[in-house]
Amino acid sequence: AGRRSGFGGGGAAGGRAGSGGGGAAAGDVSDLLGLQGRNAGGVVDADTQLDAGGRKKRMTTCLNLTLARMEARPTEVEEAVGQLLGQAAMSTSQDMQGFDEEQATNQVVFSNVLACYQNIDRASVDEAHRGGRLTDAAEEAIFKQPTTPLRPSRRQFRLLESAMQEHRMRETRNMAP
């Protein structure tokens, strides 16, 4: 229960947010995620019918659901972080050098938020946004990880970073005496 949300400095992908430029395609954020040269999966396109307010509500809701889920399931989080750290230790890739627990935790947050953003339906967004509880089955479906990791568009990546910054500011205000 002592674990905080984890995502500290530098953006959703563990500090690589400032390394922009040079993606393979206009919507590709591989460079921002440290995924150069890897098959990073399909771009998340779940929001094509949403306006800016709907996209922000969906992303904020998914971030809040993800953080609540991680807090409620610390053993799963530790396992996922350990698995990522193990993969990084086995990697010969230069960009995996120095991959640490904070970056692994950030990656777990990021992948869960993206899975939620891709899978959640409007009714579940509305229910969760009102503070309602989703059923276990709905939650499992929402957080189901694809076999190939999802990759957000640049707009979605910026939206996620914005939601995370707002969350950090709220956390900071709530901690003030």
PDB file of C-alpha atoms in Angstrom:
ATOM      1  CA  ALA A   1       0.000   0.000   0.000  1.00  0.00           C
ATOM      2  CA  GLY A   2       3.048   2.256   0.305  1.00  0.00           C
ATOM      3  CA  ARG A   3       3.587   2.447  -3.461  1.00  0.00           C
ATOM      4  CA  ARG A   4       2.817   5.799  -5.048  1.00  0.00           C
ATOM      5  CA  SER A   5       1.607   6.158  -8.574  1.00  0.00           C
ATOM      6  CA  GLY A   6       5.214   6.085  -9.696  1.00  0.00           C
ATOM      7  CA  PHE A   7       5.289   8.301 -12.728  1.00  0.00           C
ATOM      8  CA  GLY A   8       7.776  10.933 -11.772  1.00  0.00           C
ATOM      9  CA  GLY A   9       9.786  13.193 -13.966  1.00  0.00           C
ATOM     10  CA  GLY A  10       9.833  13.372 -17.674  1.00  0.00           C
ATOM     11  CA  GLY A  11       6.614  12.132 -19.160  1.00  0.00           C
ATOM     12  CA  ALA A  12       4.545   9.043 -19.712  1.00  0.00           C
ATOM     13  CA  ALA A  13       7.290   6.903 -21.108  1.00  0.00           C
ATOM     14  CA  GLY A  14       9.751   7.290 -18.277  1.00  0.00           C
ATOM     15  CA  GLY A  15      11.614  10.435 -19.188  1.00  0.00           C
ATOM     16  CA  ARG A  16      11.761  10.240 -22.966  1.00  0.00           C
ATOM     17  CA  ALA A  17       9.069  12.803 -23.687  1.00  0.00           C
ATOM     18  CA  GLY A  18      11.507  15.534 -24.582  1.00  0.00           C
ATOM     19  CA  SER A  19      13.261  13.532 -27.294  1.00  0.00           C
ATOM     20  CA  GLY A  20      10.735  14.370 -30.010  1.00  0.00           C
ATOM     21  CA  GLY A  21      11.280  14.415 -33.736  1.00  0.00           C
ATOM     22  CA  GLY A  22      12.122  11.763 -36.235  1.00  0.00           C
ATOM     23  CA  GLY A  23       9.217   9.311 -35.937  1.00  0.00           C
ATOM     24  CA  ALA A  24       8.674   6.883 -38.787  1.00  0.00           C
ATOM     25  CA  ALA A  25       5.356   8.470 -39.721  1.00  0.00           C
ATOM     26  CA  ALA A  26       3.371  11.562 -38.797  1.00  0.00           C
ATOM     27  CA  GLY A  27       1.287   9.684 -36.209  1.00  0.00           C
ATOM     28  CA  ASP A  28       4.133   7.479 -34.979  1.00  0.00           C
ATOM     29  CA  VAL A  29       5.469   8.148 -31.486  1.00  0.00           C
ATOM     30  CA  SER A  30       8.132   5.427 -31.438  1.00  0.00           C
ATOM     31  CA  ASP A  31      10.809   8.045 -30.842  1.00  0.00           C
ATOM     32  CA  LEU A  32       8.941   9.387 -27.808  1.00  0.00           C
ATOM     33  CA  LEU A  33       8.518   5.928 -26.309  1.00  0.00           C
ATOM     34  CA  GLY A  34      12.026   4.652 -26.868  1.00  0.00           C
ATOM     35  CA  LEU A  35      10.752   2.078 -29.372  1.00  0.00           C
ATOM     36  CA  GLN A  36      13.002   2.872 -32.305  1.00  0.00           C
ATOM     37  CA  GLY A  37      13.396  -0.079 -34.584  1.00  0.00           C
ATOM     38  CA  ARG A  38      10.938  -2.278 -32.698  1.00  0.00           C
ATOM     39  CA  ASN A  39       7.555  -3.533 -33.821  1.00  0.00           C
ATOM     40  CA  ALA A  40       5.458  -1.481 -31.425  1.00  0.00           C
ATOM     41  CA  GLY A  41       2.021  -2.463 -32.613  1.00  0.00           C
ATOM     42  CA  GLY A  42      -0.856  -0.510 -34.031  1.00  0.00           C
ATOM     43  CA  VAL A  43      -1.769   3.075 -33.405  1.00  0.00           C
ATOM     44  CA  VAL A  44      -4.687   3.481 -30.994  1.00  0.00           C
ATOM     45  CA  ASP A  45      -7.655   4.778 -32.993  1.00  0.00           C
ATOM     46  CA  ALA A  46     -10.493   4.438 -30.476  1.00  0.00           C
ATOM     47  CA  ASP A  47     -11.225   8.154 -30.371  1.00  0.00           C
ATOM     48  CA  THR A  48     -11.951   9.011 -33.990  1.00  0.00           C
ATOM     49  CA  GLN A  49     -15.608   9.795 -33.187  1.00  0.00           C
ATOM     50  CA  LEU A  50     -14.849  11.908 -30.099  1.00  0.00           C
ATOM     51  CA  ASP A  51     -14.432  15.655 -29.823  1.00  0.00           C
ATOM     52  CA  ALA A  52     -11.560  17.137 -27.781  1.00  0.00           C
ATOM     53  CA  GLY A  53     -13.624  17.135 -24.568  1.00  0.00           C
ATOM     54  CA  GLY A  54     -14.615  13.499 -25.069  1.00  0.00           C
ATOM     55  CA  ARG A  55     -11.003  12.468 -25.696  1.00  0.00           C
ATOM     56  CA  LYS A  56      -9.830  14.292 -22.561  1.00  0.00           C
ATOM     57  CA  LYS A  57     -12.612  12.745 -20.449  1.00  0.00           C
ATOM     58  CA  ARG A  58     -11.750   9.281 -21.787  1.00  0.00           C
ATOM     59  CA  MET A  59      -8.003   9.703 -21.146  1.00  0.00           C
ATOM     60  CA  THR A  60      -8.467  11.178 -17.662  1.00  0.00           C
ATOM     61  CA  THR A  61     -10.931   8.424 -16.766  1.00  0.00           C
ATOM     62  CA  CYS A  62      -8.505   5.750 -17.997  1.00  0.00           C
ATOM     63  CA  LEU A  63      -5.632   7.265 -16.025  1.00  0.00           C
ATOM     64  CA  ASN A  64      -7.756   7.352 -12.862  1.00  0.00           C
ATOM     65  CA  LEU A  65      -8.982   3.775 -13.416  1.00  0.00           C
ATOM     66  CA  THR A  66      -5.412   2.610 -14.038  1.00  0.00           C
ATOM     67  CA  LEU A  67      -4.048   4.223 -10.876  1.00  0.00           C
ATOM     68  CA  ALA A  68      -6.901   2.836  -8.777  1.00  0.00           C
ATOM     69  CA  ARG A  69      -6.367  -0.625 -10.264  1.00  0.00           C
ATOM     70  CA  MET A  70      -2.625  -0.483  -9.592  1.00  0.00           C
ATOM     71  CA  GLU A  71      -3.233   0.563  -6.000  1.00  0.00           C
ATOM     72  CA  ALA A  72      -5.752  -2.255  -5.511  1.00  0.00           C
ATOM     73  CA  ARG A  73      -3.450  -4.866  -7.100  1.00  0.00           C
ATOM     74  CA  PRO A  74       0.095  -4.179  -5.890  1.00  0.00           C
ATOM     75  CA  THR A  75       1.219  -7.778  -6.424  1.00  0.00           C
ATOM     76  CA  GLU A  76       0.290  -7.614 -10.128  1.00  0.00           C
ATOM     77  CA  VAL A  77       2.129  -4.310 -10.456  1.00  0.00           C
ATOM     78  CA  GLU A  78       5.261  -5.718  -8.817  1.00  0.00           C
ATOM     79  CA  GLU A  79       5.143  -8.741 -11.138  1.00  0.00           C
ATOM     80  CA  ALA A  80       4.745  -6.565 -14.239  1.00  0.00           C
ATOM     81  CA  VAL A  81       7.552  -4.216 -13.152  1.00  0.00           C
ATOM     82  CA  GLY A  82       9.795  -7.193 -12.368  1.00  0.00           C
ATOM     83  CA  GLN A  83       9.078  -8.722 -15.752  1.00  0.00           C
ATOM     84  CA  LEU A  84       9.989  -5.472 -17.535  1.00  0.00           C
ATOM     85  CA  LEU A  85      13.172  -5.115 -15.506  1.00  0.00           C
ATOM     86  CA  GLY A  86      14.082  -8.720 -16.339  1.00  0.00           C
ATOM     87  CA  GLN A  87      13.530  -8.081 -20.042  1.00  0.00           C
ATOM     88  CA  ALA A  88      15.651  -4.935 -19.852  1.00  0.00           C
ATOM     89  CA  ALA A  89      18.456  -6.818 -18.095  1.00  0.00           C
ATOM     90  CA  MET A  90      18.459  -9.455 -20.843  1.00  0.00           C
ATOM     91  CA  SER A  91      18.433  -6.870 -23.633  1.00  0.00           C
ATOM     92  CA  THR A  92      21.551  -5.956 -25.540  1.00  0.00           C
ATOM     93  CA  SER A  93      19.923  -2.776 -26.840  1.00  0.00           C
ATOM     94  CA  GLN A  94      21.625   0.506 -25.950  1.00  0.00           C
ATOM     95  CA  ASP A  95      18.313   2.266 -25.238  1.00  0.00           C
ATOM     96  CA  MET A  96      17.548  -0.298 -22.503  1.00  0.00           C
ATOM     97  CA  GLN A  97      20.750   0.527 -20.614  1.00  0.00           C
ATOM     98  CA  GLY A  98      19.817   2.196 -17.329  1.00  0.00           C
ATOM     99  CA  PHE A  99      16.153   1.121 -17.510  1.00  0.00           C
ATOM    100  CA  ASP A 100      15.098   1.352 -13.867  1.00  0.00           C
ATOM    101  CA  GLU A 101      12.135   0.604 -11.607  1.00  0.00           C
ATOM    102  CA  GLU A 102      10.575   4.048 -12.099  1.00  0.00           C
ATOM    103  CA  GLN A 103      10.695   3.665 -15.884  1.00  0.00           C
ATOM    104  CA  ALA A 104       9.240   0.164 -15.630  1.00  0.00           C
ATOM    105  CA  THR A 105       6.416   1.448 -13.407  1.00  0.00           C
ATOM    106  CA  ASN A 106       5.793   4.288 -15.862  1.00  0.00           C
ATOM    107  CA  GLN A 107       5.588   1.725 -18.661  1.00  0.00           C
ATOM    108  CA  VAL A 108       3.026  -0.320 -16.712  1.00  0.00           C
ATOM    109  CA  VAL A 109       0.913   2.819 -16.165  1.00  0.00           C
ATOM    110  CA  PHE A 110       1.277   3.795 -19.813  1.00  0.00           C
ATOM    111  CA  SER A 111       0.347   0.393 -21.249  1.00  0.00           C
ATOM    112  CA  ASN A 112      -2.673   0.069 -18.955  1.00  0.00           C
ATOM    113  CA  VAL A 113      -3.943   3.554 -19.767  1.00  0.00           C
ATOM    114  CA  LEU A 114      -3.597   2.826 -23.496  1.00  0.00           C
ATOM    115  CA  ALA A 115      -5.376  -0.520 -23.198  1.00  0.00           C
ATOM    116  CA  CYS A 116      -8.188   1.192 -21.320  1.00  0.00           C
ATOM    117  CA  TYR A 117      -8.345   4.058 -23.826  1.00  0.00           C
ATOM    118  CA  GLN A 118      -8.627   1.549 -26.672  1.00  0.00           C
ATOM    119  CA  ASN A 119     -11.118  -0.798 -25.003  1.00  0.00           C
ATOM    120  CA  ILE A 120     -13.426   1.288 -22.808  1.00  0.00           C
ATOM    121  CA  ASP A 121     -16.912   2.115 -24.061  1.00  0.00           C
ATOM    122  CA  ARG A 122     -18.784   5.381 -23.564  1.00  0.00           C
ATOM    123  CA  ALA A 123     -21.094   3.949 -20.865  1.00  0.00           C
ATOM    124  CA  SER A 124     -18.113   2.772 -18.803  1.00  0.00           C
ATOM    125  CA  VAL A 125     -16.382   6.153 -19.225  1.00  0.00           C
ATOM    126  CA  ASP A 126     -19.512   7.897 -17.957  1.00  0.00           C
ATOM    127  CA  GLU A 127     -19.959   5.467 -15.049  1.00  0.00           C
ATOM    128  CA  ALA A 128     -16.326   5.713 -13.929  1.00  0.00           C
ATOM    129  CA  HIS A 129     -16.246   9.485 -14.435  1.00  0.00           C
ATOM    130  CA  ARG A 130     -19.245   9.802 -12.076  1.00  0.00           C
ATOM    131  CA  GLY A 131     -17.279   7.790  -9.511  1.00  0.00           C
ATOM    132  CA  GLY A 132     -19.231   4.587 -10.068  1.00  0.00           C
ATOM    133  CA  ARG A 133     -17.739   1.132  -9.750  1.00  0.00           C
ATOM    134  CA  LEU A 134     -17.249  -0.978 -12.854  1.00  0.00           C
ATOM    135  CA  THR A 135     -17.928  -4.694 -12.683  1.00  0.00           C
ATOM    136  CA  ASP A 136     -14.928  -6.996 -12.457  1.00  0.00           C
ATOM    137  CA  ALA A 137     -15.768  -8.385 -15.911  1.00  0.00           C
ATOM    138  CA  ALA A 138     -15.927  -4.874 -17.420  1.00  0.00           C
ATOM    139  CA  GLU A 139     -12.629  -3.950 -15.776  1.00  0.00           C
ATOM    140  CA  GLU A 140     -10.927  -7.103 -17.066  1.00  0.00           C
ATOM    141  CA  ALA A 141     -12.158  -6.375 -20.599  1.00  0.00           C
ATOM    142  CA  ILE A 142     -11.068  -2.739 -20.403  1.00  0.00           C
ATOM    143  CA  PHE A 143      -7.539  -3.563 -19.255  1.00  0.00           C
ATOM    144  CA  LYS A 144      -7.013  -6.568 -21.538  1.00  0.00           C
ATOM    145  CA  GLN A 145      -3.557  -6.176 -23.033  1.00  0.00           C
ATOM    146  CA  PRO A 146      -3.200  -6.814 -26.761  1.00  0.00           C
ATOM    147  CA  THR A 147      -0.613  -9.302 -27.977  1.00  0.00           C
ATOM    148  CA  THR A 148       1.209  -6.481 -29.740  1.00  0.00           C
ATOM    149  CA  PRO A 149       1.621  -3.326 -27.629  1.00  0.00           C
ATOM    150  CA  LEU A 150      -0.517  -0.355 -28.600  1.00  0.00           C
ATOM    151  CA  ARG A 151       1.027   2.895 -29.717  1.00  0.00           C
ATOM    152  CA  PRO A 152      -0.780   6.211 -29.314  1.00  0.00           C
ATOM    153  CA  SER A 153      -0.940   8.929 -31.917  1.00  0.00           C
ATOM    154  CA  ARG A 154       1.028  12.077 -31.089  1.00  0.00           C
ATOM    155  CA  ARG A 155      -2.229  13.799 -30.085  1.00  0.00           C
ATOM    156  CA  GLN A 156      -3.066  10.932 -27.716  1.00  0.00           C
ATOM    157  CA  PHE A 157       0.446  10.957 -26.280  1.00  0.00           C
ATOM    158  CA  ARG A 158       0.183  14.705 -25.566  1.00  0.00           C
ATOM    159  CA  LEU A 159      -3.267  14.137 -24.056  1.00  0.00           C
ATOM    160  CA  LEU A 160      -1.913  11.421 -21.762  1.00  0.00           C
ATOM    161  CA  GLU A 161       0.959  13.643 -20.665  1.00  0.00           C
ATOM    162  CA  SER A 162      -1.491  16.465 -19.974  1.00  0.00           C
ATOM    163  CA  ALA A 163      -3.726  14.150 -17.901  1.00  0.00           C
ATOM    164  CA  MET A 164      -0.683  12.968 -15.955  1.00  0.00           C
ATOM    165  CA  GLN A 165       0.484  16.537 -15.294  1.00  0.00           C
ATOM    166  CA  GLU A 166      -2.980  17.488 -14.041  1.00  0.00           C
ATOM    167  CA  HIS A 167      -2.974  14.423 -11.791  1.00  0.00           C
ATOM    168  CA  ARG A 168       0.444  15.362 -10.378  1.00  0.00           C
ATOM    169  CA  MET A 169      -0.740  18.919  -9.694  1.00  0.00           C
ATOM    170  CA  ARG A 170      -3.857  17.618  -7.878  1.00  0.00           C
ATOM    171  CA  GLU A 171      -1.682  15.221  -5.873  1.00  0.00           C
ATOM    172  CA  THR A 172       0.658  18.056  -4.935  1.00  0.00           C
ATOM    173  CA  ARG A 173      -2.227  20.337  -3.881  1.00  0.00           C
ATOM    174  CA  ASN A 174      -3.750  17.544  -1.803  1.00  0.00           C
ATOM    175  CA  MET A 175      -0.454  16.992   0.012  1.00  0.00           C
ATOM    176  CA  ALA A 176      -0.093  20.684   0.945  1.00  0.00           C
ATOM    177  CA  PRO A 177      -0.784  21.405   4.639  1.00  0.00           C
TER     178      PRO A 177
END
